[in-house]
Structure formats: structure tokens, C-alpha cells
PDB file of C-alpha atoms in Angstrom:
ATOM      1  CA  UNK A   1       0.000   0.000   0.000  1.00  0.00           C
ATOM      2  CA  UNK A   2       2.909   2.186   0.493  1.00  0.00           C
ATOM      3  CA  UNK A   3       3.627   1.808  -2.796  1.00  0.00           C
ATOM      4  CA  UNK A   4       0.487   3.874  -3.917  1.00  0.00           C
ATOM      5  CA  UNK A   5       0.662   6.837  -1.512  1.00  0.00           C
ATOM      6  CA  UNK A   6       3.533   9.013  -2.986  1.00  0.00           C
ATOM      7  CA  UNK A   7       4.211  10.570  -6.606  1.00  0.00           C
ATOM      8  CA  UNK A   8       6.372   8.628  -8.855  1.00  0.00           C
ATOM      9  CA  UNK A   9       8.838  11.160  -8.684  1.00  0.00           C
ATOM     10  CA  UNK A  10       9.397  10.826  -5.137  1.00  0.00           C
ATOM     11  CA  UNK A  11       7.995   7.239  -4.483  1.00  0.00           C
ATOM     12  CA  UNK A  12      11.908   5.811  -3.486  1.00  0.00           C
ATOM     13  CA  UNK A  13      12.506   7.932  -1.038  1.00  0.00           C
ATOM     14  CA  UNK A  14       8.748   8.404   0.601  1.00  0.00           C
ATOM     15  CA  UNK A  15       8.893   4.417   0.555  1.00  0.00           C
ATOM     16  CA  UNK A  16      12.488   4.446   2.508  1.00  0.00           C
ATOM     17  CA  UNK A  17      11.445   6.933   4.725  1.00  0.00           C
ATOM     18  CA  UNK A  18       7.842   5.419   5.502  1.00  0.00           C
ATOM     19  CA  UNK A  19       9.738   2.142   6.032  1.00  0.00           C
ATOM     20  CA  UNK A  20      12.301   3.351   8.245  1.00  0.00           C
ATOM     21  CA  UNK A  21       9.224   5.109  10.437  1.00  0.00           C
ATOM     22  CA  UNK A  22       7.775   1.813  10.685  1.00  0.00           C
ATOM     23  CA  UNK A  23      10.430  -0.460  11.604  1.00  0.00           C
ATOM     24  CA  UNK A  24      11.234   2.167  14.332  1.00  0.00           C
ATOM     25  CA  UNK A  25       7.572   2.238  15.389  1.00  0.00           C
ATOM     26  CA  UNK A  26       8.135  -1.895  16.518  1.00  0.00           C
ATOM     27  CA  UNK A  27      11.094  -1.636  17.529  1.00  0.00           C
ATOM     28  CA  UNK A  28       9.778   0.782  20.765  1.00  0.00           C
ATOM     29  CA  UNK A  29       7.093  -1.348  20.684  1.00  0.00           C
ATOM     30  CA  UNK A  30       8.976  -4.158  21.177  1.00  0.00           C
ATOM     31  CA  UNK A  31      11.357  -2.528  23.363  1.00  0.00           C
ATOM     32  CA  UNK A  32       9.127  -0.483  25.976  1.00  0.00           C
ATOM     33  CA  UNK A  33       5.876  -3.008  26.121  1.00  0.00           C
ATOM     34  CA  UNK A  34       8.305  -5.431  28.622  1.00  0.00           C
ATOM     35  CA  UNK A  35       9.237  -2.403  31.173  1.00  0.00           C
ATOM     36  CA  UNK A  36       5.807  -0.852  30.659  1.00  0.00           C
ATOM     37  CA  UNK A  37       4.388  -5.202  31.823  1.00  0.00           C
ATOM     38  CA  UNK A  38       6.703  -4.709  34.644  1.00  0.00           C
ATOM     39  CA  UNK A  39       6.064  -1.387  35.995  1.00  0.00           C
ATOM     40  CA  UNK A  40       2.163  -1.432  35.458  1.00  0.00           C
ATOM     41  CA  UNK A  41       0.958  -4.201  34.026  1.00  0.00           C
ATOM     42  CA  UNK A  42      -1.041  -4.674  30.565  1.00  0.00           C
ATOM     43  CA  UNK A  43      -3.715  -2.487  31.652  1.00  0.00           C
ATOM     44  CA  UNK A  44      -0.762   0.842  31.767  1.00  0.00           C
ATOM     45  CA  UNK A  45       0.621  -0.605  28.387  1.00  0.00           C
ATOM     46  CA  UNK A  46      -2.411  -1.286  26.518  1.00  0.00           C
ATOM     47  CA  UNK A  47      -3.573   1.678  27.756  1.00  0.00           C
ATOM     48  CA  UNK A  48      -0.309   3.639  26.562  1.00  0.00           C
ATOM     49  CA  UNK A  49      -0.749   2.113  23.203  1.00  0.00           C
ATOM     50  CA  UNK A  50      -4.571   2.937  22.352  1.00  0.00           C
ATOM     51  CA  UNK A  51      -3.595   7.121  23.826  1.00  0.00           C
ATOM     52  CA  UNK A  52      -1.018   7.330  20.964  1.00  0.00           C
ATOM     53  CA  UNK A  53      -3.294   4.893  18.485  1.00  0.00           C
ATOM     54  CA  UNK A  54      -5.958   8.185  19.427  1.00  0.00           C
ATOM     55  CA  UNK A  55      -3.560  10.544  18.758  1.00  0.00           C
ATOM     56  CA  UNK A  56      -3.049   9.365  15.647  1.00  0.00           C
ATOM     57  CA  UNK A  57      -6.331   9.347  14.541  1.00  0.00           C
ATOM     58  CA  UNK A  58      -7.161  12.622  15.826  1.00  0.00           C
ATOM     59  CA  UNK A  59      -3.801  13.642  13.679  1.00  0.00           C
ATOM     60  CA  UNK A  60      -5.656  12.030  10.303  1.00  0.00           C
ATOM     61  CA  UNK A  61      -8.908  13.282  10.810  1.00  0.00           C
ATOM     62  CA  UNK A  62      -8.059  17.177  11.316  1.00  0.00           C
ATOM     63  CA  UNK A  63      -4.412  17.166   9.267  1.00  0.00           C
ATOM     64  CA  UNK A  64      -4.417  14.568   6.518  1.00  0.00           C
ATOM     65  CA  UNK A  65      -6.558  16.379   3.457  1.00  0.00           C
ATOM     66  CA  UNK A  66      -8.366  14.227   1.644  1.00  0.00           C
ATOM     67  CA  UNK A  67      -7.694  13.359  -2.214  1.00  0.00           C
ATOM     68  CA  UNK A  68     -10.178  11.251  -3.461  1.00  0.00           C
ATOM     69  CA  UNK A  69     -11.071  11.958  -6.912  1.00  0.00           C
ATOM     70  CA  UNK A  70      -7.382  14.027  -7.654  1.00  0.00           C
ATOM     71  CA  UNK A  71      -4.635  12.079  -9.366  1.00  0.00           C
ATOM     72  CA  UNK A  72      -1.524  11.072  -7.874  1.00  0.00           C
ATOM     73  CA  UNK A  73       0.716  13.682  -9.699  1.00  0.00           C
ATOM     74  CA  UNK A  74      -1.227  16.581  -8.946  1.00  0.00           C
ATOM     75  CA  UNK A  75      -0.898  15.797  -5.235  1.00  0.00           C
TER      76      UNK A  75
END
């Protein structure tokens, strides 16, 4: 799906960058959902996890513009 979201003439580097945000994204995932087990239990990291999940929403909702209908070279 990444593959459709940027312009041809900047779809290597959107795709590198997108990919880089994502394998970061797991790795804290990965990395803070043991000390967040230990220091509060699932409840404190589940919890964690669906405030920035909401966050995130909130961010596509008000930020992202839509572009149905417009072709992906005039974006």
C-alpha cells in the first residue's frame, strides 16, 4: 500500500522513509511493552498504546486532506 501513496517522482525515497518510520515504530514497541508489563501491568501498556493509536487518529482526521477523486501527480 505504500507503494500507492507518494508521486512517482518521489515514491523511493517516501517508501524508505515510511519504512524506516515503521520499523522504528516496533522496535519501541517491542522494546518499551516489557518495562511498561513490569512497571504497570497490561492495563498501563495497553492503555499507553490505544492514547497514541488516538492521537493518531485525531492527527488524520483534522491534518491529513483528503484526495479522493485528484490524481496522484497533482498531489
Amino acid at each position: 500500500m505504500l507503494g500507492e501513496i507518494f508521486p512517482n517522482s518521489m515514491r523511493g525515497l517516501g517508501l524508505g522513509v515510511a519504512g524506516l518510520a515503521q520499523w522504528l515504530a516496533n522496535f519501541l514497541v517491542t522494546i518499551t511493552f516489557p518495562i511498561l508489563l513490569a512497571a504497570g501491568g497490561l492495563v498501563l501498556a495497553y492503555s499507553l498504546y490505544a492514547f497514541f493509536a488516538l492521537i493518531s487518529v485525531l492527527f488524520v482526521i483534522y491534518l491529513v486532506t483528503e484526495t479522493k477523486g485528484t490524481k496522484l501527480e497533482n498531489v
